[in-house]
Structure formats: C-alpha cells, structure tokens
C-alpha cells in the first residue's frame, strides 16, 4: 500500500475516449482492468472527467473546421477535436467497467466554453486553476501516479503541470494509451522525462 501522501490520478477513462467513442483512443479500454486493480494499492484515488458544454471552442464543428486541424486561440495553438465528452451525455460518462466507487474526488475540466483544459490542474491558458492543486496540498498529498487517457494529451499536460508545481510524478505507460497524432506521443514522453516525470511501464 502506498502512503497517504501518494495519490492515484486516473485521467479521463470515459466512453468517448474508448473504442466506439467520438474521440476513441486505440485500445483505450484495455487499461481499465489494470487501473481497477491498482486502485487497491492507493489510499487515495482521484478521477478526472473531460466535461465540455455543447459548442465548446475546442470542437472543430464550432468553427466549421476539419477535426484534428489546428487553430490559433488567444492562449496559443489548439487542436480542434470532434465533438466529445459533452456534459451529461453517454460519451462523457466513465467507461462502465471503471471502478469509480474508490474515488475520493472527481474533478471535471473543460467546462469553460472559451478555453480547453487538457490538464487536471490548469486550463490551456496555463493560468486558470481547476482547484486540484489546493485539494492535494490541503490533504498533504505530495506524490502522484498518473494513468489513463490520453498519454500524449491529458495525461501529459497533467503530469507536466504536477511536476512544475513540485509534486513527485510517475506516469505508468502500460496503464495509459495515446492518440499519437503527428508524433505527439514521442514528443510528450520526451517532454515529461525532461520535466523530471518518472516514466514507468
Ligand atoms: C483529451 C483531447 C481533447 C484527453 C481531452 O483526455 O487526452 N484529448 N480532450
Ligand atoms: Zn476534451
């Protein structure tokens, strides 16, 4: 059992990121059994849930653009995704096989219509906090193990922010899966290593 200061952060294991979903990550559902088992080793489990209003600014359809094209937002470049994880829909729900009972906290992100939020800590403007940092600090949590979807987007951004905030961060790649868009997985793994994130199998 990990100490009380070490939490498991499970990123976006939702229907839309699993096979058959609107933004399916290849083999996204293959990690769920392993994540459920790993929960038993952690005194604290936190889940994140991508949670967009309809017409979100990260949706290609909102801009009459092609999905997976890149646009310039006030906060920088933004990939335009297919509509996904719309609040209250089946696609936004956790995958039915994910054991959600153990979650102490479910943190939702991406609800701001104007700003995407890959990270569990900050929206994509890198300034607007979700509140997760304060939650972890007030509970005395200093170490985080991250798993989930997608390795190269929400896991990556969450791990990078956590490391920057001073948490000791490990990403388990065997219990994460990537979109791998335009070489994004290799870039993400390099960035995380450079930031001091421990990458384990
Ligand atoms: C994600 C793209 C858009 C993710 C969320 O969970 O990695 N990727 N929204
Ligand atoms: Zn999203």
XYZ file of C-alpha atoms and ligand atoms in Angstrom:
211
model
C 0.000 0.000 0.000
C 1.289 3.443 -0.886
C 1.421 6.035 1.930
C -1.393 8.534 2.470
C 0.759 11.198 0.799
C 0.668 9.350 -2.541
C -2.468 9.502 -4.688
C -3.524 7.716 -7.869
C -4.820 10.155 -10.513
C -6.912 8.428 -13.184
C -7.299 10.620 -16.256
C -10.414 10.665 -18.475
C -11.389 6.973 -18.683
C -14.632 7.940 -20.419
C -16.737 6.327 -23.145
C -15.793 8.879 -25.809
C -12.091 8.035 -25.408
C -12.697 4.281 -25.674
C -13.344 2.210 -28.811
C -16.707 3.230 -30.310
C -16.464 6.709 -28.790
C -16.308 10.071 -30.543
C -12.562 10.528 -29.923
C -11.560 6.918 -29.492
C -8.039 6.257 -28.297
C -6.774 2.959 -29.770
C -7.150 0.204 -27.126
C -8.314 2.817 -24.630
C -10.459 0.221 -22.863
C -7.571 -2.251 -22.465
C -6.160 -0.425 -19.438
C -9.296 -0.464 -17.292
C -8.792 -3.826 -15.547
C -5.246 -2.867 -14.587
C -6.340 0.534 -13.298
C -9.088 -1.035 -11.178
C -6.556 -3.431 -9.640
C -4.071 -0.640 -8.985
C -6.693 1.337 -7.018
C -6.367 -1.255 -4.236
C -2.770 -0.145 -3.656
C -3.611 3.535 -3.145
C -5.184 5.106 -0.068
C -6.451 7.953 -2.231
C -7.889 7.749 -5.748
C -8.862 10.787 -7.816
C -10.599 10.641 -11.183
C -10.764 13.323 -13.867
C -13.614 13.757 -16.311
C -13.428 15.775 -19.534
C -16.659 17.782 -19.376
C -17.444 20.155 -22.248
C -20.568 22.223 -22.898
C -22.118 21.751 -26.370
C -20.498 24.108 -28.874
C -17.198 24.128 -26.975
C -14.406 26.177 -28.553
C -12.193 23.065 -28.841
C -14.700 21.400 -31.209
C -13.987 21.568 -34.957
C -17.739 21.806 -35.580
C -17.881 25.085 -33.647
C -15.501 26.645 -36.195
C -16.726 24.783 -39.325
C -13.231 23.321 -39.401
C -11.842 19.852 -40.098
C -11.386 17.690 -36.998
C -7.734 17.408 -35.960
C -6.820 20.697 -37.638
C -5.045 23.284 -35.501
C -6.276 26.815 -34.850
C -4.861 29.795 -33.009
C -6.636 30.689 -29.769
C -5.852 33.742 -27.592
C -3.862 31.339 -25.382
C -1.955 29.651 -28.247
C -2.405 26.818 -30.755
C -5.346 24.497 -30.153
C -6.172 21.189 -31.856
C -9.807 21.143 -32.988
C -11.364 17.865 -31.931
C -14.517 16.025 -32.921
C -17.371 16.837 -30.533
C -16.677 14.740 -27.424
C -17.455 14.431 -23.722
C -20.456 16.734 -23.840
C -21.816 17.309 -20.339
C -24.412 14.750 -19.303
C -24.089 12.524 -22.389
C -23.182 8.828 -22.555
C -19.864 9.768 -24.167
C -18.906 11.875 -21.163
C -19.740 9.111 -18.668
C -16.979 6.962 -17.232
C -16.500 3.648 -19.013
C -18.903 1.230 -17.282
C -16.044 -1.121 -16.353
C -14.094 1.569 -14.476
C -14.388 1.154 -10.723
C -15.499 4.633 -9.702
C -16.515 3.782 -6.108
C -12.991 4.267 -4.791
C -12.771 7.876 -5.996
C -12.363 10.456 -3.210
C -12.697 13.224 -5.770
C -13.905 13.517 -9.338
C -12.513 16.622 -10.923
C -14.208 17.913 -14.062
C -12.396 20.060 -16.589
C -13.018 21.697 -19.945
C -16.308 23.276 -18.814
C -15.182 26.804 -19.724
C -16.707 27.378 -23.204
C -13.774 29.521 -24.354
C -10.794 27.529 -23.067
C -9.884 23.868 -23.393
C -8.378 22.079 -20.400
C -6.197 19.055 -21.046
C -4.564 19.301 -17.642
C -6.237 18.372 -14.384
C -4.533 21.434 -12.830
C -4.827 24.346 -15.262
C -6.875 25.194 -18.321
C -4.985 25.521 -21.604
C -4.275 29.204 -20.896
C -1.875 27.747 -18.295
C -3.278 30.245 -15.769
C -6.848 29.328 -14.775
C -6.675 26.717 -11.996
C -9.103 23.822 -11.574
C -8.587 23.751 -7.805
C -6.882 20.348 -7.792
C -3.587 21.747 -6.522
C -5.225 23.176 -3.410
C -7.147 19.966 -2.806
C -3.970 17.876 -2.938
C -1.927 20.273 -0.789
C -4.565 20.565 1.913
C -4.703 16.760 2.079
C -0.907 16.542 2.373
C -0.508 14.698 -0.918
C 2.990 15.134 -2.365
C 3.304 12.215 -4.786
C 1.126 11.308 -7.746
C 0.891 8.291 -10.017
C -0.935 9.035 -13.271
C -2.696 6.590 -15.594
C -5.446 6.930 -18.205
C -6.259 8.656 -21.483
C -4.654 10.019 -23.433
C -0.939 9.638 -22.680
C 0.040 12.417 -25.101
C -2.668 14.928 -24.166
C -4.457 14.954 -20.837
C -2.054 12.614 -19.029
C 0.925 14.538 -20.423
C -0.422 18.006 -19.595
C -1.471 16.905 -16.109
C 1.919 15.312 -15.412
C 3.821 18.363 -16.686
C 1.781 20.749 -14.523
C 2.104 18.494 -11.475
C 5.888 18.334 -11.875
C 6.079 22.105 -12.320
C 4.061 22.539 -9.115
C 6.586 20.398 -7.236
C 4.749 17.091 -6.946
C 6.752 13.890 -7.436
C 5.119 12.421 -10.539
C 5.118 8.971 -12.101
C 3.280 8.062 -15.327
C 2.544 4.380 -15.948
C 2.585 3.900 -19.721
C 1.214 0.339 -19.561
C -1.941 1.726 -17.949
C -2.230 4.672 -20.374
C -2.942 4.857 -24.112
C -2.123 7.591 -26.637
C -3.907 9.329 -29.502
C -0.435 9.665 -31.135
C -1.405 12.432 -33.528
C 1.526 13.637 -35.680
C 4.191 12.077 -33.447
C 2.640 13.576 -30.330
C 3.403 10.531 -28.144
C 7.189 10.685 -28.630
C 7.187 14.447 -28.024
C 5.103 14.020 -24.873
C 7.325 11.283 -23.454
C 10.431 13.414 -24.112
C 8.870 16.492 -22.522
C 7.774 14.571 -19.439
C 11.209 12.990 -18.959
C 12.873 16.396 -19.296
C 10.496 17.788 -16.692
C 11.532 15.105 -14.201
C 8.433 12.926 -14.561
C 9.246 9.289 -13.935
C 8.018 7.154 -16.845
C 7.419 3.530 -15.857
C 5.957 0.600 -17.773
C -8.311 14.747 -24.324
C -8.319 15.733 -26.385
C -9.405 16.501 -26.048
C -7.682 13.756 -23.396
C -9.399 15.519 -23.954
O -8.360 13.299 -22.445
O -6.492 13.414 -23.608
N -7.775 14.866 -25.539
N -9.931 16.382 -24.826
Zn -11.738 17.386 -24.422
